Amino acid sequence: PSDIAAAVSRLEKLGISSPALYDTPALNIAGNPFDLFRANISKTLSEISGVEPDLIVPALEWTMTPDRGDLVIAIPRLRVKGKKPDELAAEWAEKYPSTPFLSKVAAKGPFMQFFFDPQLLYKTVIPEILKQDSKYGNSNVGAGKRVIVEFSSPNIAKPFHAGHLRSTIIGGFLSSLHERLGYEVVRINYLGDWGKQFGLLAIGFAKFGNEAELERDPINHLFKVYVTVSSAQAAEKDAGAAAETVLALKASLKKEGASDQEKADIENKLAEAEIKAKELAKVALDAVVVLDKDHPLKDEKDIDPAYFIPRPIDSEAKAYFKRMEDGDEEALSVWKRFRELSITKYTTTYERLNIHYTEYSGESQVSEASMQGVIDLLEQKGVLYEDRGAKLIDLAKYNKKLGKALIQKSDGTSLYLTRDLGAAIERYEKYKFDKMIYVVAAQQDLHLAQLFKMMDLCGFPWAKDMVHVNFGMVQGMSTRRGTVVFLDTILEETKDAMHDVMKKNQVKYEQVESPEEVADLVGISAVMIQDMQSKRVNNYKFDWSRMLSFEGDTGPYLQYAHSRLCSVERRAEISHEQLMAADFSLLTEPIAEELIRTLAQYPDVLMNAHRNLEPSTVVSYLFKLTHIVSSCYNILWVAGQEPALAAARMALYSSAREVLNSGMILLGLTPVERM
Ligand code: ARG
């Protein structure tokens, strides 16, 4: 319900008695200036035209440029029979009464354009923004609703790659956005923390892991262990295969009845195979010795290439994972420590990005029972079929693109998809969500489409509330030295690079109190803004020099714009009371009008972002805002002006700073006051 009474009393204080307002729950009349105008225009236009106000409200649209008004309506959308849209537009514009809400109503072809009265905007929007506990832009559309946002979801012992970074940034934004719109938000990190690679990791760690290293830097250490043990595993496999070839050739030499020519051929092959087997055995030996100092074969001379049957890392790993799956406490405790230490480390890194999770979940947390439950349900619905002991589902019947999906292997083990099916049910049971958002790369479009379709086939009505927010790839994200990236490393490097950029301006640099901290915050903004600047589906190139620049639409530029507004505020030394009581009739310049019209859009911008789930909607708006503010500096002086004029202008600048600050925090940045 809109609290129209609050809006009416505010308008009456401004001398607008019994304002024409259409009261509808679809509009946030008290909190969103555009909705206030929508309520007014729909009521008045309805009286003139006889069209239902409910039809008018959604037809009032934003314009591309301020010279076309603040809201515009395409008359054909109102479906009035008889007259031509052009005629109706002209007729209604003519009949439109003069009102304190609008400075102009114009007909343009089949459109009617509405120009908000700037004085009314100054008087309503500025005090609303500057109110002590301003929640300008917030709304209660989500009140009483719960949304799950699943995001980041990296894999333990594997790199935190660009896809995880994007998921983290976009998911953090979507969580905050929903919170501001009144939803209760549950943030879930669904870790890749299960699978046979953990058997491999555990035996790798037993062979050459290092306790101190694990405690100090679990993420990098586990990755190192994993890389080493998996390359040893591969080397062993190759050496084993080569040794088998040698044995097979030797066996065929002994066969009776081969011609001399054939024997000669086999001998040639055998000679080659022995060389190859010896080489691979050496590689495997090196890899194995790195892993295991006590390995019985320590020396090249110990190897007989034909009989080199290396210690089977592969089967050890499988056996280990089997113990984990069977719930063997000892096997699980090792894995559990890896998981916990990784989570602790991730938590501090996420904190740097202002991100906190409600729950660290993961593939390992999905119960056998929930997975079996889904399989049973699908079986009952008659949509599963078996192939050589494995269970599959043919989704192509419903949508060609969905194809077939495997949900249980012939040995009865689960898959990534099976675990997601179980996880979805568990989440619904636990949270009864109204919406569940998966922030996952577009590479997994098919996976999520299959998941959603299967939940739908199970007959869960909430399947329609599952949303995949996808995104494109980042090209060339590596550290500046070109190695594999971990989130932490990227943030450290950005900080250092930003610090270097800052040091170039010696004078300014010396005024910054804690340059390291500022470099960190500005550096993080650089990474985040680069990521959120264009539509999610677009790929982009990770570009160090462009993203760290203060010129152009970058994170550092937004930070600079914010700190400059802070500095204007500091120097003006005008009290909050003076700003609230300022005489806005002194604001007459077109650039001031452009600024207030833009500030009035902010709550609507958040609603648009809520609709398209695009951070770029907010980012583009903040750039538009900061560009206008920057044009204001040449015209709207504060220093050295009459106190009344200075106060009015300062109130406008302070409002701009509030909105910029609010938008930056929404995006996950920490605005700095000096830089
Ligand atoms: N851990 C996965 C990966 O790195 C992403 C998980 C996405 N979420 C999900 N529910 N499947 O690819």
XYZ file of C-alpha atoms and ligand atoms in Angstrom:
687
model
C 0.000 0.000 0.000
C 1.315 3.434 -0.887
C 1.440 5.907 1.957
C -0.229 8.592 -0.054
C -1.132 10.545 3.071
C 2.531 11.367 3.730
C 2.938 12.630 0.173
C -0.243 14.722 0.336
C 0.745 16.394 3.585
C 4.184 17.213 2.211
C 2.634 18.760 -0.901
C 0.169 20.752 1.181
C 3.041 22.233 3.160
C 4.372 23.437 -0.172
C 1.076 25.156 -0.871
C -0.410 22.548 -3.205
C -3.790 21.880 -1.662
C -5.657 18.649 -2.427
C -3.213 17.490 -5.109
C -4.595 15.279 -7.865
C -3.094 11.855 -7.209
C -4.225 8.439 -8.362
C -3.735 6.102 -5.422
C -2.569 2.647 -6.481
C -0.339 0.040 -4.836
C 1.567 -0.143 -8.118
C 3.170 3.205 -7.281
C 5.538 4.262 -4.521
C 4.149 7.791 -4.273
C 5.936 8.804 -1.083
C 9.368 7.437 -1.941
C 9.758 7.750 -5.700
C 9.432 11.174 -7.351
C 8.652 9.626 -10.727
C 5.832 7.660 -9.162
C 4.478 10.843 -7.601
C 4.307 12.354 -11.076
C 2.850 9.170 -12.550
C 0.085 9.316 -9.930
C -0.600 12.925 -10.781
C -0.481 12.614 -14.565
C -2.557 9.429 -14.682
C -5.274 11.033 -12.581
C -5.425 14.252 -14.571
C -5.098 12.640 -17.982
C -7.766 10.108 -17.083
C -10.168 12.914 -16.275
C -9.512 14.587 -19.605
C -9.491 11.461 -21.767
C -11.786 9.033 -20.010
C -9.022 6.388 -20.197
C -8.610 4.237 -17.073
C -5.678 5.431 -14.944
C -4.497 1.822 -14.622
C -3.863 1.844 -18.356
C -2.059 5.166 -18.246
C 0.379 4.342 -15.415
C 2.365 1.620 -17.228
C 2.229 3.557 -20.523
C 4.159 6.524 -19.064
C 7.744 5.967 -20.131
C 11.154 7.481 -19.695
C 12.529 9.668 -22.479
C 15.947 9.368 -24.042
C 16.886 13.034 -23.587
C 15.580 15.799 -21.308
C 14.382 17.924 -24.245
C 11.641 15.315 -24.796
C 10.304 15.759 -21.289
C 10.644 13.568 -18.199
C 7.852 11.172 -19.051
C 6.251 10.489 -22.383
C 3.206 8.531 -23.411
C 2.648 6.866 -26.769
C -1.054 7.448 -27.357
C -1.605 4.217 -29.354
C -0.817 2.309 -26.171
C -4.055 3.625 -24.661
C -6.138 1.914 -27.368
C -8.699 4.686 -27.800
C -10.952 3.995 -30.780
C -12.102 6.609 -33.281
C -9.639 9.461 -33.491
C -6.062 9.279 -34.738
C -3.331 9.245 -32.026
C -1.846 12.510 -33.347
C -5.186 14.267 -32.988
C -5.782 12.872 -29.518
C -2.300 13.931 -28.370
C -2.887 17.472 -29.616
C -6.391 17.649 -28.163
C -5.448 16.397 -24.729
C -2.312 18.553 -24.512
C -4.518 21.538 -25.327
C -7.086 20.609 -22.673
C -4.447 19.776 -20.021
C -4.979 22.179 -17.095
C -2.088 24.183 -15.753
C -0.708 22.516 -12.656
C 2.062 23.032 -10.101
C 3.373 19.577 -11.049
C 4.324 20.296 -14.636
C 6.092 23.144 -16.326
C 4.990 22.046 -19.778
C 2.820 19.474 -21.565
C 3.461 19.099 -25.279
C 2.061 17.014 -28.127
C 4.576 15.618 -30.574
C 3.075 13.416 -33.266
C 1.387 10.489 -31.497
C 3.202 11.303 -28.221
C 2.430 13.497 -25.252
C 5.477 14.805 -23.386
C 5.387 15.812 -19.736
C 7.988 18.153 -18.248
C 8.260 18.102 -14.465
C 8.243 21.473 -12.765
C 11.847 21.934 -11.567
C 10.847 24.023 -8.558
C 8.563 21.278 -7.310
C 11.427 18.816 -7.864
C 13.916 20.907 -5.882
C 11.465 21.298 -3.028
C 10.496 17.654 -2.794
C 13.559 15.728 -3.927
C 16.371 17.611 -2.148
C 14.855 17.481 1.364
C 13.936 13.839 0.799
C 17.542 13.000 -0.080
C 19.063 15.115 2.678
C 16.797 13.842 5.441
C 18.923 12.577 8.309
C 18.087 8.919 7.812
C 17.631 9.069 4.088
C 16.695 5.815 2.433
C 16.187 7.564 -0.855
C 15.614 5.001 -3.594
C 14.516 2.226 -1.262
C 11.058 0.771 -1.540
C 8.919 -1.982 -0.114
C 8.013 -3.883 -3.283
C 9.747 -6.895 -1.793
C 8.284 -6.629 1.703
C 7.376 -10.029 3.105
C 9.212 -11.801 0.290
C 12.343 -13.879 0.517
C 14.917 -14.195 -2.226
C 17.894 -16.526 -2.371
C 20.902 -15.270 -4.286
C 23.449 -18.000 -4.961
C 26.712 -16.504 -6.129
C 30.512 -16.822 -6.367
C 30.564 -20.611 -5.743
C 34.245 -21.369 -6.402
C 35.773 -24.842 -6.335
C 38.117 -25.825 -3.541
C 41.676 -26.574 -4.693
C 41.018 -25.046 -8.108
C 41.625 -21.487 -9.270
C 39.144 -18.763 -8.479
C 38.748 -17.752 -12.095
C 37.174 -14.779 -13.823
C 33.797 -16.498 -13.921
C 33.785 -16.690 -10.148
C 34.851 -13.067 -9.908
C 31.958 -11.939 -12.115
C 29.514 -14.070 -10.181
C 30.781 -12.524 -6.938
C 30.461 -8.958 -8.178
C 27.076 -9.343 -9.855
C 25.667 -11.490 -7.048
C 26.794 -9.021 -4.393
C 25.012 -6.258 -6.265
C 21.799 -8.242 -6.759
C 21.713 -9.124 -3.073
C 22.032 -5.492 -1.972
C 19.520 -4.355 -4.564
C 16.878 -6.772 -3.330
C 17.552 -5.778 0.246
C 16.967 -2.129 -0.579
C 13.703 -3.028 -2.221
C 12.459 -4.639 0.942
C 13.202 -8.320 0.310
C 14.717 -10.599 2.860
C 17.876 -11.828 1.157
C 19.605 -15.159 1.741
C 23.127 -15.199 0.298
C 24.434 -18.657 -0.499
C 27.905 -19.697 -1.601
C 27.587 -23.125 -3.204
C 31.137 -24.434 -3.107
C 32.539 -27.024 -5.474
C 33.680 -29.151 -2.553
C 32.878 -32.719 -3.550
C 33.984 -35.210 -6.157
C 36.739 -37.716 -6.739
C 39.322 -34.955 -7.063
C 39.154 -34.679 -3.266
C 40.461 -38.224 -2.937
C 43.373 -37.199 -5.130
C 43.921 -34.030 -3.143
C 43.936 -35.913 0.151
C 46.556 -38.422 -0.932
C 48.577 -35.631 -2.560
C 48.527 -33.770 0.714
C 49.501 -36.882 2.672
C 52.489 -37.367 0.370
C 53.892 -33.894 0.190
C 51.523 -31.422 1.818
C 52.787 -29.031 4.420
C 50.805 -28.213 7.550
C 52.281 -24.778 8.067
C 51.682 -23.809 4.448
C 48.120 -25.071 4.650
C 47.418 -22.925 7.699
C 49.088 -19.890 6.203
C 47.595 -19.917 2.735
C 45.144 -22.802 2.304
C 43.802 -21.782 -1.073
C 47.140 -21.500 -2.828
C 48.683 -24.441 -1.042
C 45.827 -26.810 -1.870
C 45.938 -25.663 -5.450
C 49.665 -26.392 -5.586
C 49.151 -29.833 -4.087
C 46.365 -30.515 -6.534
C 48.366 -29.469 -9.585
C 51.351 -31.568 -8.534
C 49.417 -34.663 -7.608
C 47.281 -34.574 -10.719
C 50.273 -34.232 -12.996
C 51.928 -37.168 -11.215
C 48.732 -39.112 -11.680
C 48.764 -38.326 -15.390
C 52.470 -39.195 -15.692
C 51.873 -42.517 -13.990
C 49.029 -43.314 -16.296
C 51.131 -42.521 -19.372
C 54.081 -44.536 -18.089
C 51.814 -47.432 -17.215
C 50.277 -47.425 -20.688
C 53.719 -47.324 -22.333
C 54.940 -50.210 -20.166
C 51.910 -52.220 -21.176
C 52.689 -51.644 -24.837
C 56.208 -52.983 -24.269
C 54.852 -56.086 -22.544
C 52.333 -56.709 -25.300
C 55.008 -56.466 -27.999
C 57.262 -58.846 -26.107
C 54.412 -61.320 -25.869
C 53.726 -61.191 -29.574
C 57.413 -61.815 -30.349
C 57.090 -65.156 -28.580
C 54.113 -66.229 -30.661
C 54.709 -69.142 -32.984
C 54.395 -68.950 -36.700
C 55.353 -65.369 -37.441
C 57.463 -64.787 -40.535
C 60.955 -63.307 -40.249
C 59.703 -60.126 -41.815
C 56.908 -59.834 -39.240
C 59.330 -60.511 -36.379
C 61.662 -57.810 -37.630
C 58.755 -55.363 -37.699
C 57.790 -56.196 -34.136
C 61.367 -55.844 -32.971
C 61.574 -52.405 -34.509
C 58.352 -51.385 -32.790
C 59.565 -52.846 -29.531
C 62.789 -50.874 -29.662
C 60.813 -47.662 -30.173
C 58.309 -48.551 -27.471
C 61.091 -49.250 -24.978
C 62.623 -45.840 -25.576
C 59.280 -44.186 -25.080
C 58.458 -46.241 -22.001
C 61.814 -45.388 -20.491
C 61.279 -41.686 -21.074
C 57.783 -41.727 -19.583
C 58.927 -43.845 -16.670
C 61.546 -41.215 -15.939
C 58.919 -38.452 -16.013
C 56.650 -40.482 -13.753
C 59.496 -41.296 -11.437
C 60.399 -37.635 -11.103
C 56.791 -36.721 -10.379
C 56.345 -39.515 -7.890
C 59.559 -38.778 -6.037
C 58.522 -35.147 -5.674
C 55.377 -36.430 -4.026
C 56.881 -39.159 -1.970
C 60.422 -39.024 -0.626
C 60.214 -42.600 0.555
C 59.182 -44.034 -2.766
C 61.044 -47.344 -3.335
C 62.194 -46.323 -6.813
C 64.460 -43.373 -6.203
C 66.904 -43.743 -8.968
C 66.866 -44.062 -12.696
C 68.920 -47.233 -12.455
C 66.126 -48.828 -10.411
C 63.812 -48.702 -13.383
C 63.285 -51.492 -15.742
C 61.082 -49.689 -18.232
C 59.266 -52.783 -19.264
C 58.299 -53.623 -15.729
C 57.831 -50.184 -14.287
C 54.442 -50.522 -12.657
C 54.280 -47.277 -10.741
C 52.542 -46.888 -7.458
C 48.952 -46.283 -8.616
C 48.004 -42.804 -7.470
C 44.841 -43.156 -9.460
C 43.545 -46.170 -7.597
C 44.654 -44.806 -4.239
C 42.676 -41.657 -4.952
C 39.602 -43.596 -5.990
C 39.810 -45.734 -2.879
C 40.173 -42.646 -0.735
C 37.143 -40.967 -2.233
C 35.172 -44.182 -1.813
C 35.971 -44.030 1.908
C 34.725 -40.437 1.949
C 31.501 -41.410 0.246
C 31.042 -44.242 2.694
C 31.294 -41.771 5.528
C 34.681 -42.924 6.907
C 35.353 -40.394 9.688
C 39.091 -40.343 9.257
C 38.952 -39.781 5.515
C 36.306 -37.109 5.941
C 38.183 -35.225 8.615
C 41.027 -34.397 6.235
C 38.640 -33.098 3.605
C 36.705 -31.195 6.243
C 39.810 -29.306 7.306
C 40.593 -28.342 3.721
C 37.067 -27.058 3.350
C 37.004 -25.137 6.612
C 40.385 -23.495 6.126
C 39.398 -22.486 2.592
C 36.133 -20.977 3.811
C 37.928 -18.978 6.494
C 40.293 -17.596 3.909
C 37.510 -16.837 1.419
C 35.531 -15.056 4.108
C 38.284 -12.493 4.614
C 38.668 -11.955 0.892
C 34.917 -11.474 0.456
C 34.987 -8.987 3.323
C 37.276 -6.821 1.258
C 34.440 -6.656 -1.255
C 31.832 -5.963 1.442
C 30.292 -9.375 0.903
C 28.940 -11.569 3.699
C 27.195 -14.879 3.230
C 24.206 -16.228 5.070
C 25.395 -19.714 4.317
C 28.417 -21.524 2.930
C 26.830 -24.514 1.368
C 28.281 -26.689 -1.366
C 27.964 -29.840 -3.374
C 29.096 -31.897 -0.373
C 26.190 -30.694 1.727
C 23.464 -32.152 -0.454
C 22.028 -35.220 1.217
C 21.771 -38.597 -0.438
C 18.097 -38.662 0.532
C 17.148 -35.447 -1.300
C 18.920 -36.599 -4.449
C 17.203 -39.957 -4.270
C 13.915 -38.141 -3.638
C 14.160 -36.241 -6.924
C 15.182 -39.354 -8.833
C 12.187 -41.213 -7.393
C 9.826 -38.367 -8.273
C 11.067 -38.265 -11.850
C 10.779 -42.027 -12.003
C 7.156 -41.837 -10.848
C 6.399 -39.244 -13.488
C 7.710 -41.746 -15.991
C 10.300 -39.456 -17.510
C 13.451 -41.427 -16.682
C 14.962 -44.212 -18.705
C 17.857 -46.584 -18.131
C 20.833 -47.219 -20.314
C 23.394 -49.839 -19.253
C 22.531 -49.272 -15.606
C 22.710 -45.460 -15.798
C 19.658 -43.230 -15.352
C 18.917 -40.586 -17.936
C 16.181 -38.173 -18.870
C 15.291 -37.059 -22.363
C 14.423 -33.377 -22.196
C 14.532 -32.854 -25.955
C 10.829 -33.744 -26.024
C 10.067 -30.471 -24.289
C 12.714 -28.343 -25.900
C 15.193 -29.500 -28.526
C 18.024 -27.513 -27.002
C 17.768 -29.305 -23.672
C 18.863 -32.683 -25.054
C 19.463 -35.672 -22.819
C 20.819 -35.504 -19.298
C 22.535 -38.136 -17.179
C 21.443 -38.042 -13.545
C 22.846 -41.232 -12.100
C 25.895 -43.184 -13.221
C 25.831 -46.938 -13.560
C 27.764 -47.340 -10.302
C 25.016 -45.374 -8.577
C 27.093 -42.230 -7.984
C 25.675 -38.747 -8.369
C 26.669 -35.977 -10.740
C 26.935 -32.193 -10.637
C 23.382 -32.019 -11.997
C 22.007 -34.514 -9.471
C 23.496 -32.526 -6.624
C 21.888 -29.332 -7.953
C 18.503 -31.076 -8.055
C 18.820 -32.117 -4.433
C 20.149 -28.722 -3.383
C 17.183 -26.892 -4.932
C 14.690 -28.966 -2.963
C 16.607 -28.555 0.261
C 16.694 -24.810 -0.229
C 12.986 -24.633 -0.851
C 12.274 -26.691 2.226
C 14.560 -24.588 4.358
C 13.700 -21.128 3.076
C 10.383 -21.262 1.162
C 11.835 -18.680 -1.205
C 9.722 -16.448 -3.425
C 12.591 -16.241 -5.888
C 15.912 -18.018 -6.233
C 18.628 -16.454 -8.370
C 21.619 -18.451 -9.648
C 24.437 -16.139 -10.686
C 26.420 -18.440 -12.973
C 28.366 -18.015 -16.237
C 26.549 -18.348 -19.545
C 28.698 -21.439 -20.214
C 26.312 -23.206 -17.859
C 23.110 -22.037 -19.584
C 22.257 -25.593 -20.589
C 22.953 -27.023 -17.146
C 20.611 -24.565 -15.451
C 17.930 -24.839 -18.109
C 17.975 -28.623 -17.574
C 17.810 -28.171 -13.813
C 14.836 -25.797 -14.031
C 12.975 -28.038 -16.475
C 13.474 -31.062 -14.245
C 12.131 -29.224 -11.195
C 9.158 -28.282 -13.313
C 8.665 -31.919 -14.383
C 8.708 -32.933 -10.732
C 5.644 -30.732 -10.417
C 7.051 -28.156 -8.010
C 5.069 -24.935 -8.465
C 8.103 -22.939 -7.315
C 10.144 -24.117 -10.299
C 8.959 -20.958 -12.091
C 10.636 -18.845 -9.399
C 14.120 -20.077 -10.251
C 16.085 -17.548 -12.266
C 19.443 -17.905 -13.982
C 21.339 -14.620 -14.085
C 24.096 -15.376 -16.565
C 27.088 -13.451 -17.847
C 29.770 -13.553 -20.523
C 33.460 -14.283 -20.275
C 36.416 -12.176 -19.255
C 39.264 -12.404 -21.702
C 42.823 -12.211 -20.530
C 42.355 -12.075 -16.806
C 45.683 -13.162 -15.455
C 47.988 -11.482 -13.017
C 50.296 -8.931 -14.510
C 52.962 -11.609 -14.405
C 50.660 -13.857 -16.368
C 50.144 -16.687 -13.878
C 46.911 -18.296 -12.740
C 44.729 -15.970 -10.750
C 43.239 -16.124 -7.372
C 40.906 -13.394 -6.251
C 43.297 -12.352 -3.554
C 46.185 -11.938 -5.962
C 44.110 -9.847 -8.332
C 43.045 -7.531 -5.525
C 46.618 -7.203 -4.229
C 47.925 -6.410 -7.679
C 45.232 -3.858 -8.375
C 45.989 -2.179 -5.094
C 49.704 -1.933 -5.923
C 49.007 -0.648 -9.410
C 46.574 1.936 -8.050
C 49.129 2.974 -5.464
C 51.655 3.582 -8.262
C 49.125 5.694 -10.165
C 48.412 7.771 -7.054
C 52.084 8.372 -6.300
C 52.479 10.093 -9.640
C 50.647 13.107 -8.232
C 53.068 13.917 -5.400
C 51.184 16.921 -3.973
C 47.832 15.190 -3.759
C 49.379 11.974 -2.583
C 50.819 13.654 0.479
C 47.367 14.874 1.542
C 45.863 11.410 1.618
C 45.834 10.069 5.154
C 46.078 6.346 4.551
C 47.163 5.929 0.940
C 47.385 2.137 1.149
C 43.788 1.844 2.186
C 42.615 4.318 -0.441
C 44.614 2.488 -3.107
C 42.893 -0.730 -2.085
C 39.390 0.743 -2.214
C 39.947 2.605 -5.467
C 41.612 -0.439 -7.006
C 38.645 -2.620 -6.081
C 36.308 -0.049 -7.644
C 38.341 -0.272 -10.825
C 37.856 -4.036 -11.067
C 34.177 -3.902 -10.138
C 33.147 -1.068 -12.441
C 34.966 -2.588 -15.385
C 32.922 -5.705 -14.749
C 29.526 -4.072 -14.324
C 29.815 -1.428 -17.002
C 28.168 -3.207 -19.878
C 25.361 -5.702 -20.168
C 26.047 -8.969 -18.371
C 26.005 -11.186 -21.465
C 28.841 -9.253 -23.078
C 32.343 -10.619 -22.893
C 35.011 -8.100 -22.024
C 38.747 -7.839 -22.002
C 40.504 -7.409 -18.660
C 42.431 -4.212 -19.289
C 44.719 -2.998 -16.518
C 45.581 0.428 -17.861
C 42.082 1.381 -18.951
C 40.386 0.274 -15.767
C 42.887 2.090 -13.513
C 42.613 5.368 -15.405
C 40.959 8.407 -13.826
C 39.658 9.478 -17.193
C 36.709 7.990 -18.986
C 34.036 5.911 -17.333
C 36.035 3.987 -14.754
C 35.835 3.074 -11.082
C 38.582 5.534 -10.141
C 36.626 8.260 -11.945
C 33.537 7.584 -9.810
C 35.695 7.640 -6.684
C 37.269 10.890 -7.811
C 33.828 12.421 -8.456
C 32.724 11.366 -4.986
C 35.802 12.691 -3.228
C 35.522 15.983 -5.093
C 31.928 16.435 -3.903
C 33.134 15.672 -0.375
C 35.777 18.331 -0.708
C 33.238 20.939 -1.895
C 31.135 20.052 1.137
C 34.079 20.327 3.536
C 35.136 23.698 2.237
C 31.645 25.205 2.198
C 31.000 24.469 5.892
C 27.244 24.882 5.620
C 25.181 23.145 8.297
C 22.613 20.462 7.633
C 19.838 22.760 8.939
C 20.861 25.525 6.557
C 20.786 23.095 3.644
C 17.346 21.799 4.603
C 16.013 25.351 4.854
C 17.625 26.618 1.650
C 15.658 28.783 -0.784
C 15.567 26.702 -3.950
C 13.987 29.470 -6.020
C 17.569 30.721 -6.318
C 18.390 27.719 -8.488
C 17.609 28.947 -11.982
C 20.363 27.636 -14.257
C 19.511 24.974 -16.847
C 22.387 22.779 -15.583
C 20.881 22.811 -12.068
C 17.571 21.774 -13.585
C 19.249 18.951 -15.461
C 20.848 17.761 -12.240
C 17.649 17.739 -10.201
C 15.754 15.949 -12.961
C 18.477 13.300 -12.935
C 18.490 12.984 -9.146
C 14.733 12.462 -9.281
C 15.291 9.367 -11.450
C 17.327 7.388 -8.935
C 14.489 5.396 -7.286
C 13.182 4.525 -10.730
C 16.682 3.392 -11.781
C 16.676 0.884 -8.938
C 13.274 -0.386 -10.078
C 14.585 -0.792 -13.618
C 17.571 -2.746 -12.320
C 15.150 -4.899 -10.348
C 13.384 -5.705 -13.603
C 16.417 -6.460 -15.790
C 18.820 -7.610 -13.045
C 21.554 -5.608 -14.780
C 24.161 -3.781 -12.699
C 24.969 -1.718 -15.801
C 21.633 0.080 -15.354
C 22.959 1.585 -12.125
C 26.514 2.083 -13.413
C 25.366 4.046 -16.499
C 23.140 6.181 -14.341
C 26.018 7.048 -11.992
C 28.178 8.063 -14.937
C 25.403 10.265 -16.311
C 25.024 11.829 -12.871
C 28.742 12.473 -12.378
C 29.093 13.990 -15.849
C 26.332 16.492 -15.079
C 27.873 17.282 -11.693
C 31.185 17.917 -13.365
C 29.547 20.416 -15.759
C 27.973 22.149 -12.764
C 31.337 23.102 -11.235
C 32.025 25.755 -13.869
C 28.643 27.394 -13.390
C 27.232 26.762 -9.935
C 29.889 28.246 -7.686
C 29.599 27.892 -3.963
C 32.755 29.562 -2.645
C 32.480 33.339 -2.377
C 28.713 33.443 -3.075
C 25.928 35.117 -1.051
C 25.067 32.743 1.851
C 21.541 32.037 0.554
C 22.728 31.211 -2.947
C 25.650 29.180 -1.592
C 23.253 27.171 0.595
C 20.859 26.422 -2.268
C 23.670 25.257 -4.528
C 25.327 23.309 -1.776
C 22.051 21.527 -1.042
C 21.996 20.400 -4.656
C 25.626 19.212 -4.549
C 25.073 17.423 -1.252
C 22.078 15.644 -2.723
C 24.200 14.567 -5.661
C 26.859 13.273 -3.282
C 24.267 11.324 -1.287
C 22.897 9.657 -4.397
C 26.356 8.897 -5.781
C 27.381 7.472 -2.419
C 24.255 5.362 -2.196
C 24.663 4.027 -5.742
C 28.325 3.185 -5.205
C 27.589 1.280 -2.016
C 24.778 -0.539 -3.786
C 27.280 -1.683 -6.408
C 29.570 -2.944 -3.667
C 32.152 -0.124 -3.709
C 33.352 1.771 -0.664
C 33.261 5.472 -1.557
C 36.360 7.377 -0.429
C 36.300 10.941 0.901
C 39.782 11.944 -0.148
C 42.095 10.546 -2.755
N 31.255 -24.479 -8.733
C 30.710 -24.282 -10.044
C 31.812 -23.878 -11.025
O 32.797 -23.353 -10.618
C 29.642 -23.212 -10.086
C 28.409 -23.545 -9.303
C 27.201 -22.858 -9.862
N 26.033 -23.087 -9.105
C 25.252 -24.180 -9.194
N 24.235 -24.276 -8.410
N 25.504 -25.109 -10.057
O 31.668 -24.090 -12.213
